[in-house]
Every structure is written in C-alpha cells, then in structure tokens.
Coordinates of C-alpha atoms and ligand atoms in Angstrom, one line a residue:
M1 CA 0.0 0.0 0.0
T2 CA 1.3 3.3 -0.7
L3 CA 0.5 6.5 1.3
S4 CA -0.3 9.6 -0.7
P5 CA 1.6 12.6 0.4
P6 CA -0.6 15.0 2.7
Q7 CA -2.5 17.6 0.6
S8 CA -1.2 21.1 1.1
A9 CA -3.5 23.7 2.6
V10 CA -3.1 26.0 -0.4
A11 CA -3.4 25.7 -4.3
P12 CA 0.0 24.9 -5.8
A13 CA 2.0 27.7 -7.6
T14 CA 1.6 27.8 -11.4
A15 CA 4.7 26.8 -13.5
T16 CA 4.8 30.1 -15.4
D17 CA 5.1 33.7 -13.8
T18 CA 3.4 36.1 -16.3
F19 CA 4.0 39.1 -13.9
P20 CA 7.3 38.8 -12.1
I21 CA 7.4 40.7 -8.7
N22 CA 10.4 40.3 -6.3
G23 CA 8.5 41.2 -3.2
T24 CA 6.9 44.2 -1.4
D25 CA 8.9 47.3 -2.0
Y26 CA 7.3 49.6 0.6
I27 CA 3.9 50.4 2.2
E28 CA 3.2 54.1 2.0
F29 CA 0.7 55.7 4.5
W30 CA -0.9 59.0 4.1
V31 CA -1.3 60.5 7.5
G32 CA -2.3 63.7 9.4
N33 CA 1.0 64.0 11.2
A34 CA 3.8 62.0 10.0
R35 CA 6.1 63.1 12.7
Q36 CA 4.1 61.6 15.4
A37 CA 2.9 58.5 13.6
G38 CA 6.6 57.9 13.0
L39 CA 7.3 58.0 16.7
Y40 CA 4.4 55.7 17.3
Y41 CA 5.8 53.2 15.0
R42 CA 9.4 53.5 16.3
A43 CA 8.5 53.6 20.0
A44 CA 5.7 51.1 19.9
F45 CA 6.5 48.6 16.8
G46 CA 10.3 48.9 17.0
F47 CA 10.7 50.4 13.6
S48 CA 14.0 52.6 13.0
L49 CA 13.8 55.8 11.3
V50 CA 16.3 55.5 8.5
G51 CA 15.2 58.2 6.1
Y52 CA 13.3 61.6 5.5
R53 CA 12.3 63.8 2.7
G54 CA 10.8 67.2 3.2
P55 CA 11.3 70.9 3.2
E56 CA 15.1 70.4 4.4
T57 CA 15.6 68.3 1.3
G58 CA 13.7 70.3 -1.0
V59 CA 9.9 69.0 -0.9
R60 CA 8.3 72.3 0.0
D61 CA 4.8 70.9 0.9
R62 CA 4.9 67.3 2.2
A63 CA 7.0 65.4 4.8
S64 CA 7.9 61.7 4.6
Y65 CA 9.5 59.5 7.0
L66 CA 11.1 56.1 6.0
L67 CA 10.9 53.4 8.7
Q68 CA 12.4 50.1 8.5
Q69 CA 12.4 46.9 10.3
G70 CA 13.9 43.5 8.9
K71 CA 12.8 43.7 5.3
I72 CA 9.7 45.8 6.0
R73 CA 9.7 49.5 4.8
F74 CA 6.9 51.8 5.8
V75 CA 6.8 55.4 4.4
L76 CA 4.7 57.8 6.3
T77 CA 3.8 61.0 4.2
T78 CA 1.8 64.1 5.4
A79 CA 0.8 67.3 3.7
I80 CA 2.5 70.5 5.0
R81 CA 1.0 73.1 2.7
P82 CA -1.9 71.6 0.7
D83 CA -2.2 74.8 -1.2
L84 CA 1.2 74.3 -2.9
S85 CA 0.6 71.3 -5.2
D86 CA -1.8 68.8 -6.5
E87 CA 0.4 66.1 -4.8
A88 CA 0.1 67.9 -1.4
R89 CA -3.6 68.5 -1.8
A90 CA -4.2 64.8 -2.7
V91 CA -2.5 63.7 0.7
A92 CA -4.7 66.2 2.7
D93 CA -7.8 65.4 0.9
H94 CA -7.3 61.6 1.5
V95 CA -6.5 62.0 5.2
Y96 CA -9.7 64.1 5.4
A97 CA -11.8 61.5 3.8
H98 CA -10.3 58.3 5.1
G99 CA -8.1 59.2 8.2
D100 CA -4.7 57.8 8.4
G101 CA -4.5 55.0 5.8
V102 CA -2.5 53.0 3.3
R103 CA -2.1 54.6 0.1
D104 CA 0.3 52.6 -1.6
L105 CA 1.3 48.8 -1.5
A106 CA 4.4 49.1 -3.6
L107 CA 5.7 46.3 -5.6
W108 CA 9.3 45.6 -6.5
V109 CA 9.8 44.6 -10.2
D110 CA 12.8 44.3 -12.3
D111 CA 11.4 46.3 -15.2
A112 CA 8.8 48.9 -14.3
R113 CA 8.3 50.0 -17.8
Q114 CA 7.4 46.5 -19.0
A115 CA 5.5 45.8 -15.8
F116 CA 3.2 48.9 -16.5
E117 CA 2.8 48.3 -20.1
R118 CA 1.6 44.7 -19.4
A119 CA -0.5 45.7 -16.6
V120 CA -2.4 48.3 -18.5
A121 CA -2.6 46.1 -21.7
R122 CA -4.5 43.6 -19.3
G123 CA -6.8 46.1 -18.0
A124 CA -5.3 47.8 -15.2
E125 CA -6.2 51.6 -14.5
P126 CA -3.0 53.7 -14.8
V127 CA -2.3 56.2 -12.0
H128 CA 0.9 57.7 -13.6
P129 CA 3.2 56.1 -16.2
P130 CA 6.8 55.2 -15.6
R131 CA 8.9 58.2 -14.1
V132 CA 12.6 58.3 -13.9
Q133 CA 13.9 59.7 -10.5
R134 CA 17.5 60.3 -10.5
D135 CA 20.4 61.4 -8.0
A136 CA 24.1 60.8 -7.4
D137 CA 23.3 57.2 -6.4
G138 CA 21.7 56.3 -10.0
E139 CA 18.0 56.1 -11.0
V140 CA 14.9 54.5 -9.9
V141 CA 11.9 53.9 -12.3
I142 CA 8.4 54.2 -10.7
A143 CA 5.0 53.6 -12.5
A144 CA 1.7 53.1 -10.7
I145 CA -1.6 51.4 -11.2
R146 CA -4.7 51.6 -9.1
T147 CA -6.6 48.8 -7.1
Y148 CA -9.4 48.8 -4.8
G149 CA -10.7 52.3 -3.5
T150 CA -7.9 54.9 -3.6
T151 CA -5.2 52.3 -3.1
I152 CA -2.4 52.0 -5.6
H153 CA 0.3 49.7 -6.5
S154 CA 3.5 51.6 -7.4
L155 CA 5.8 49.3 -9.6
V156 CA 9.3 50.1 -8.5
E157 CA 12.4 49.3 -10.5
R158 CA 15.7 49.9 -8.6
R159 CA 18.1 47.6 -10.5
N160 CA 20.2 50.9 -11.3
Y161 CA 20.1 52.4 -7.9
R162 CA 22.7 52.1 -5.0
G163 CA 21.2 54.6 -2.7
L164 CA 19.4 54.4 0.6
F165 CA 15.7 54.2 -0.8
L166 CA 14.5 56.7 -3.5
P167 CA 16.1 59.8 -4.8
G168 CA 15.2 62.8 -2.5
F169 CA 15.2 60.9 0.7
R170 CA 18.4 61.6 3.0
P171 CA 19.8 59.3 5.6
A172 CA 18.3 59.8 9.0
A173 CA 20.1 58.6 12.1
P174 CA 18.3 60.2 15.1
H175 CA 19.3 60.0 18.7
Y176 CA 16.3 57.9 19.7
Q177 CA 16.6 54.6 17.9
P178 CA 14.7 51.9 19.7
E179 CA 15.7 48.2 19.6
D180 CA 13.4 46.3 17.2
V181 CA 10.9 43.8 18.1
G182 CA 11.7 41.1 15.6
L183 CA 9.6 41.9 12.7
K184 CA 11.0 40.4 9.6
Y185 CA 8.8 41.0 6.5
V186 CA 5.3 41.4 5.1
D187 CA 3.4 38.3 5.1
H188 CA 0.2 39.4 3.6
C189 CA -1.9 42.7 3.3
V190 CA -5.6 42.4 3.3
G191 CA -8.0 44.5 1.5
N192 CA -11.8 45.2 2.4
V193 CA -14.1 45.9 -0.6
E194 CA -18.0 46.4 -0.9
L195 CA -20.6 43.7 -0.9
G196 CA -20.5 41.9 -4.1
R197 CA -17.1 43.4 -5.3
M198 CA -14.6 40.7 -3.9
D199 CA -14.8 38.6 -7.1
T200 CA -14.1 41.8 -9.4
W201 CA -10.8 42.4 -7.5
V202 CA -10.1 38.6 -7.5
D203 CA -10.4 38.5 -11.3
Y204 CA -8.3 41.8 -11.4
Y205 CA -5.3 40.4 -9.8
A206 CA -5.7 37.0 -11.7
R207 CA -6.0 38.9 -15.1
V208 CA -3.6 41.7 -14.7
M209 CA -0.9 40.3 -12.5
G210 CA -1.4 36.5 -13.0
F211 CA -2.3 36.0 -9.2
R212 CA -3.8 32.8 -8.4
N213 CA -6.7 31.9 -5.9
L214 CA -4.8 30.3 -3.0
L215 CA -7.7 29.9 -0.7
T216 CA -11.4 30.8 -0.4
F217 CA -13.4 31.2 2.7
D218 CA -17.1 31.6 2.5
D219 CA -19.7 32.6 5.3
K220 CA -19.9 29.1 6.4
D221 CA -16.1 29.2 7.3
I222 CA -16.4 32.7 9.0
S223 CA -19.6 33.8 10.1
T224 CA -20.3 34.2 13.7
E225 CA -23.7 35.3 14.9
Y226 CA -23.0 38.9 13.5
S227 CA -19.9 39.6 11.8
S228 CA -20.1 37.6 8.6
L229 CA -17.5 38.0 5.7
M230 CA -16.3 36.3 2.8
S231 CA -12.6 36.2 1.8
K232 CA -10.5 35.0 -1.2
V233 CA -6.6 34.9 -0.9
M234 CA -4.7 36.0 -4.0
A235 CA -1.0 35.2 -4.5
N236 CA 1.5 36.0 -7.0
G237 CA 3.5 33.7 -9.2
N238 CA 6.4 33.2 -6.4
D239 CA 4.1 33.5 -3.5
R240 CA 5.8 36.5 -2.0
I241 CA 2.9 38.7 -2.3
K242 CA -0.3 37.4 -0.7
F243 CA -3.5 39.7 -0.9
P244 CA -6.6 38.4 0.7
I245 CA -9.6 40.4 -0.5
N246 CA -12.6 40.4 1.9
E247 CA -16.2 41.6 1.4
P248 CA -19.1 41.7 4.0
A249 CA -21.7 38.8 4.0
A250 CA -25.3 39.1 5.5
G251 CA -25.4 38.5 9.2
K252 CA -27.8 39.3 11.9
K253 CA -26.1 42.8 12.6
K254 CA -23.4 44.8 10.9
S255 CA -20.3 43.1 9.5
Q256 CA -16.9 44.1 10.7
I257 CA -16.3 44.7 7.0
D258 CA -19.2 47.2 6.8
E259 CA -17.9 49.0 9.8
Y260 CA -14.5 49.5 8.3
L261 CA -16.0 50.6 4.9
E262 CA -18.2 53.2 6.8
F263 CA -15.3 54.5 8.8
Y264 CA -12.8 54.4 6.0
G265 CA -15.3 55.9 3.6
G266 CA -14.9 53.1 1.2
P267 CA -12.6 50.2 0.1
G268 CA -8.9 50.1 1.6
V269 CA -6.2 48.2 3.2
Q270 CA -7.7 46.4 6.5
H271 CA -4.7 44.7 7.9
M272 CA -1.0 44.0 7.2
A273 CA 0.3 40.8 8.6
L274 CA 3.9 41.3 9.7
A275 CA 6.2 38.0 10.2
T276 CA 8.4 37.2 13.2
D277 CA 10.6 34.2 14.1
D278 CA 9.8 34.5 17.7
I279 CA 6.2 35.5 18.4
I280 CA 6.4 35.2 22.2
R281 CA 9.4 37.8 22.3
T282 CA 7.7 40.1 19.6
V283 CA 4.3 40.1 21.2
T284 CA 5.8 40.5 24.8
T285 CA 7.7 43.4 23.6
L286 CA 5.0 45.2 21.7
R287 CA 2.5 44.9 24.5
D288 CA 5.2 46.3 26.9
R289 CA 5.6 49.2 24.5
G290 CA 1.7 49.9 24.4
V291 CA 0.5 48.1 21.5
E292 CA -2.9 46.6 22.4
F293 CA -4.2 43.2 21.1
L294 CA -7.6 41.6 20.8
S295 CA -8.1 38.9 23.7
V296 CA -10.0 35.6 23.4
P297 CA -11.5 33.9 26.2
T298 CA -9.5 31.5 28.4
S299 CA -11.7 28.6 27.2
Y300 CA -9.9 28.9 24.0
Y301 CA -6.8 27.7 25.4
D302 CA -8.6 24.7 27.1
E303 CA -9.5 23.3 23.6
L304 CA -6.3 24.3 21.9
Q305 CA -4.1 21.1 22.5
T306 CA -6.8 18.8 21.2
R307 CA -7.5 21.1 18.2
V308 CA -3.7 21.5 17.2
G309 CA -1.7 18.7 18.8
K310 CA 1.8 19.3 20.0
I311 CA 3.5 22.5 19.5
D312 CA 6.7 23.8 20.7
E313 CA 5.6 26.8 22.6
P314 CA 4.3 26.8 26.3
L315 CA 0.6 27.0 26.3
D316 CA 0.3 29.1 29.4
V317 CA 2.8 31.7 27.9
L318 CA 0.6 31.9 24.7
A319 CA -2.6 32.2 26.9
S320 CA -1.2 35.0 29.0
L321 CA -0.2 36.8 25.8
G322 CA -3.6 36.0 23.8
I323 CA -1.5 34.4 20.9
L324 CA -3.7 32.1 18.7
V325 CA -2.6 28.9 17.0
D326 CA -3.8 27.0 14.1
R327 CA -2.7 23.9 12.0
D328 CA -2.9 22.8 8.5
P329 CA -1.5 19.9 6.5
D330 CA 1.9 21.6 6.2
G331 CA 2.4 22.6 9.9
Y332 CA 1.1 25.1 12.3
L333 CA 1.0 28.9 12.7
L334 CA 0.9 31.4 15.7
Q335 CA -0.9 34.6 15.4
I336 CA -2.4 37.7 17.0
F337 CA -4.3 40.7 16.0
S338 CA -3.9 44.2 17.3
K339 CA -6.8 46.6 18.0
P340 CA -7.0 49.3 15.4
V341 CA -4.0 51.7 15.4
Q342 CA -6.0 54.9 14.9
D343 CA -9.3 56.3 16.2
R344 CA -11.3 55.1 13.3
P345 CA -11.8 51.4 13.5
T346 CA -10.0 50.7 10.2
V347 CA -6.3 49.6 9.9
F348 CA -4.8 46.9 12.3
Y349 CA -1.9 44.6 12.5
E350 CA -1.5 40.8 12.5
I351 CA 1.7 39.5 14.0
I352 CA 2.3 36.0 12.6
Q353 CA 5.0 33.3 13.0
R354 CA 4.6 30.4 10.7
K355 CA 6.1 26.9 11.4
G356 CA 5.3 25.3 8.1
A357 CA 1.6 26.2 7.8
K358 CA 0.8 28.1 4.6
S359 CA -2.7 29.0 5.5
F360 CA -4.3 32.1 7.3
G361 CA -5.7 30.7 10.6
K362 CA -9.3 29.5 9.7
G363 CA -9.5 27.6 12.9
N364 CA -9.2 30.9 14.8
F365 CA -11.9 32.9 12.8
R366 CA -14.7 32.3 15.3
A367 CA -12.7 33.2 18.4
L368 CA -11.2 36.0 16.6
F369 CA -14.5 37.5 15.0
E370 CA -16.1 37.2 18.5
A371 CA -13.5 39.3 20.0
I372 CA -13.7 41.7 17.1
E373 CA -17.6 42.0 17.8
R374 CA -17.2 42.7 21.4
E375 CA -15.0 45.7 20.2
Q376 CA -17.6 46.6 17.5
A377 CA -20.4 46.6 20.4
A378 CA -18.2 48.7 22.6
R379 CA -18.0 51.4 19.8
G380 CA -21.7 51.1 19.3
N381 CA -21.4 49.7 15.8
L382 CA -22.8 46.4 16.1
Ligands
LIG401 FE1 -4.4 38.3 8.1

C-alpha cells in the first residue's frame, strides 16, 4: 500500500509567472501628522527611522519618514502646505476622507516600464506612467496602477540604484532609535471591498498580474452570529505577495467589514500581517511598549491542545499573551491581531509566525471574530 502525500492547505504554484514581482517594496501611509505617527511606529512597533524627505531636502509641501525593520519598509507621508501642489492636496484630501491609511502597496519589479505596459494592456487602470527619478546614486523608475478604493500599486524598478531608498530621501540617524521587536517581512496585506465586489478584485489580480486564488473562505467558514464576511486569498507567481480580499456577508447585525467601509469611507487596506521568528518575544515587547491586542476567552486555550496537537511553545505563555494557534497539513502557525491603530476602526496589524503552515488561521476565525464583535459593540457599531 502506498501512502499519498498529505495535501497542502493551499493551491500549488503555477509553472509560469506572467508578472514577475520580487516582493513588497514599501507600504506608504498618508497620515495627518507623519512626525507623530513615525514616533508611534518606532517607539511601539520597533521600527528604525532611516530616511526623510521634506522641506529640508527640497520638497516644500510634504514630509515623508522612511521606517525600516527587517525587510519591512513603511513610508509615512503628510501634507504640510496643501495649497502648494496637487500632490500635497491629494494627501490632505485623502486624510480628510479616510483618516490615516494605506495609500500605496508598492511592488518591487525588475522592469517597471514593462510591468506597467503589461498591466495596462491587461486592463489595469493607470495612476501614472513610468517616471525616472535620479540622484548621485543612480536612478529609480516608478509607475503606478490603481487597485481597490483609492489604494495604488507603485511598480518600483531599482536595479540601477545604489542609494538608501529613493532619490530625494536623505539618511536619518536620530538619537532615539529603539530596539526592534523582531519583525522580519510582510506576510500578507488584506483589502476590504464592498458587498459583491470581492470577485471583481480577485479577477483583477488574476487577469492583470497573473495571481492565483490560493484559498477561499465563505460565510460558512467565517460567520459568527453577527460579523460575517467572505474572503479569497490571491497570491503572485512566487508566493511572495499575498493579498486576501474581504467583502461583507449578510449577518444578523453589521459585519466588521461594513464597519470598516463606513469609517474608512470606502474600500482600503484592512490589515497587514508582519512576520516574526519568535512571536512570544515580539508580542511581549509590543505589549510592553503599548500596542493593544484583541483577547480571546481562556476557554480557547482549554481546547487548543486537542485541536492543534503538540506545539513547541508553552500553552500558558501563549494564553497569557493571547496568541492564537492553528494547524494545516503543512504545519502550524501562531498569530495575534492588534486593535485598530488609529481612532477610526480601520487599519490594524496581525503578527504571525509560521511553522510550516501556509494558510491563514481559519480555525481561529470564530474566536477572533467574536473578539472583534465585542470591540464593535463597545464602539456602538454592531
Ligand atoms: Fe491576516
């Protein structure tokens, strides 16, 4: 008798990659006060301030702070003088409409001109054509296409650039540079879209960038009494980019996705999952520095051993931190979700450690969504 190998939890990669992407290049947030948001991400999340662009570097009307931790790059941009240019006005208008949020999930490509041409030929809506930016360290070529809501994907080509980040950014080396918390890379970025629009954006990523549907969750998988949603996870050819797309599903009361859409003023990035090799250390440090996480009832941990089997981490430590665990045919994963990181109940973070598992924690959806509903109810939005 032969044993068939265990089936992976996710759809296998396709043989040909019709839209090569090397990885996430950076995530740009448009915010009301980039200086203060920057200090939050440094002090609480352990990012280093490594670059700056603003009036002192010749940009009169905006300021941008480049933060880094592991391979993760965040850019925080604010408008200083919205009256001086369309670019600054766009930032200010975006903050007025959406609050602090993600403007750009920038993708690192080898050839931005070719990527842009292909994307547009396959139906992508252009934001701007390839632009060359130069300084003494070489040149970067950036084009951009739009995705859901007001979110865009910059396509960044940096093969002829040796500098820090982008032309115009100068290195920063502030006195205050807190220790990192062990965050390594962006695991996935999730978008919330309107009811009935999930498949539009699933088709868009498949058609324009050759992504495949890795996993699908319907409302049977992830509905609680109130907070139903549907989700499809899209992944690029080499699996370095994973974009789950959520839409609300009908429930007894308001879906958490509807709450997001109302407060963000439309579709946008809901959460970014940041990976660590040591979730216990990472979450312990984040909590000590003021990051607030959703908590699950202690009964979650009574059933955990039965559900996931043997794991390396002590259950009592996981329980004291509120870290969730799930298993799939490839291994297991540990994850935890922050509360929203601004006053609007919009953007939040997931901290994830993968120990073989390639999935997204389906076994935790009920406990997690019940925790989200308690927060929604406290805000009067359920
Ligand atoms: Fe996630």
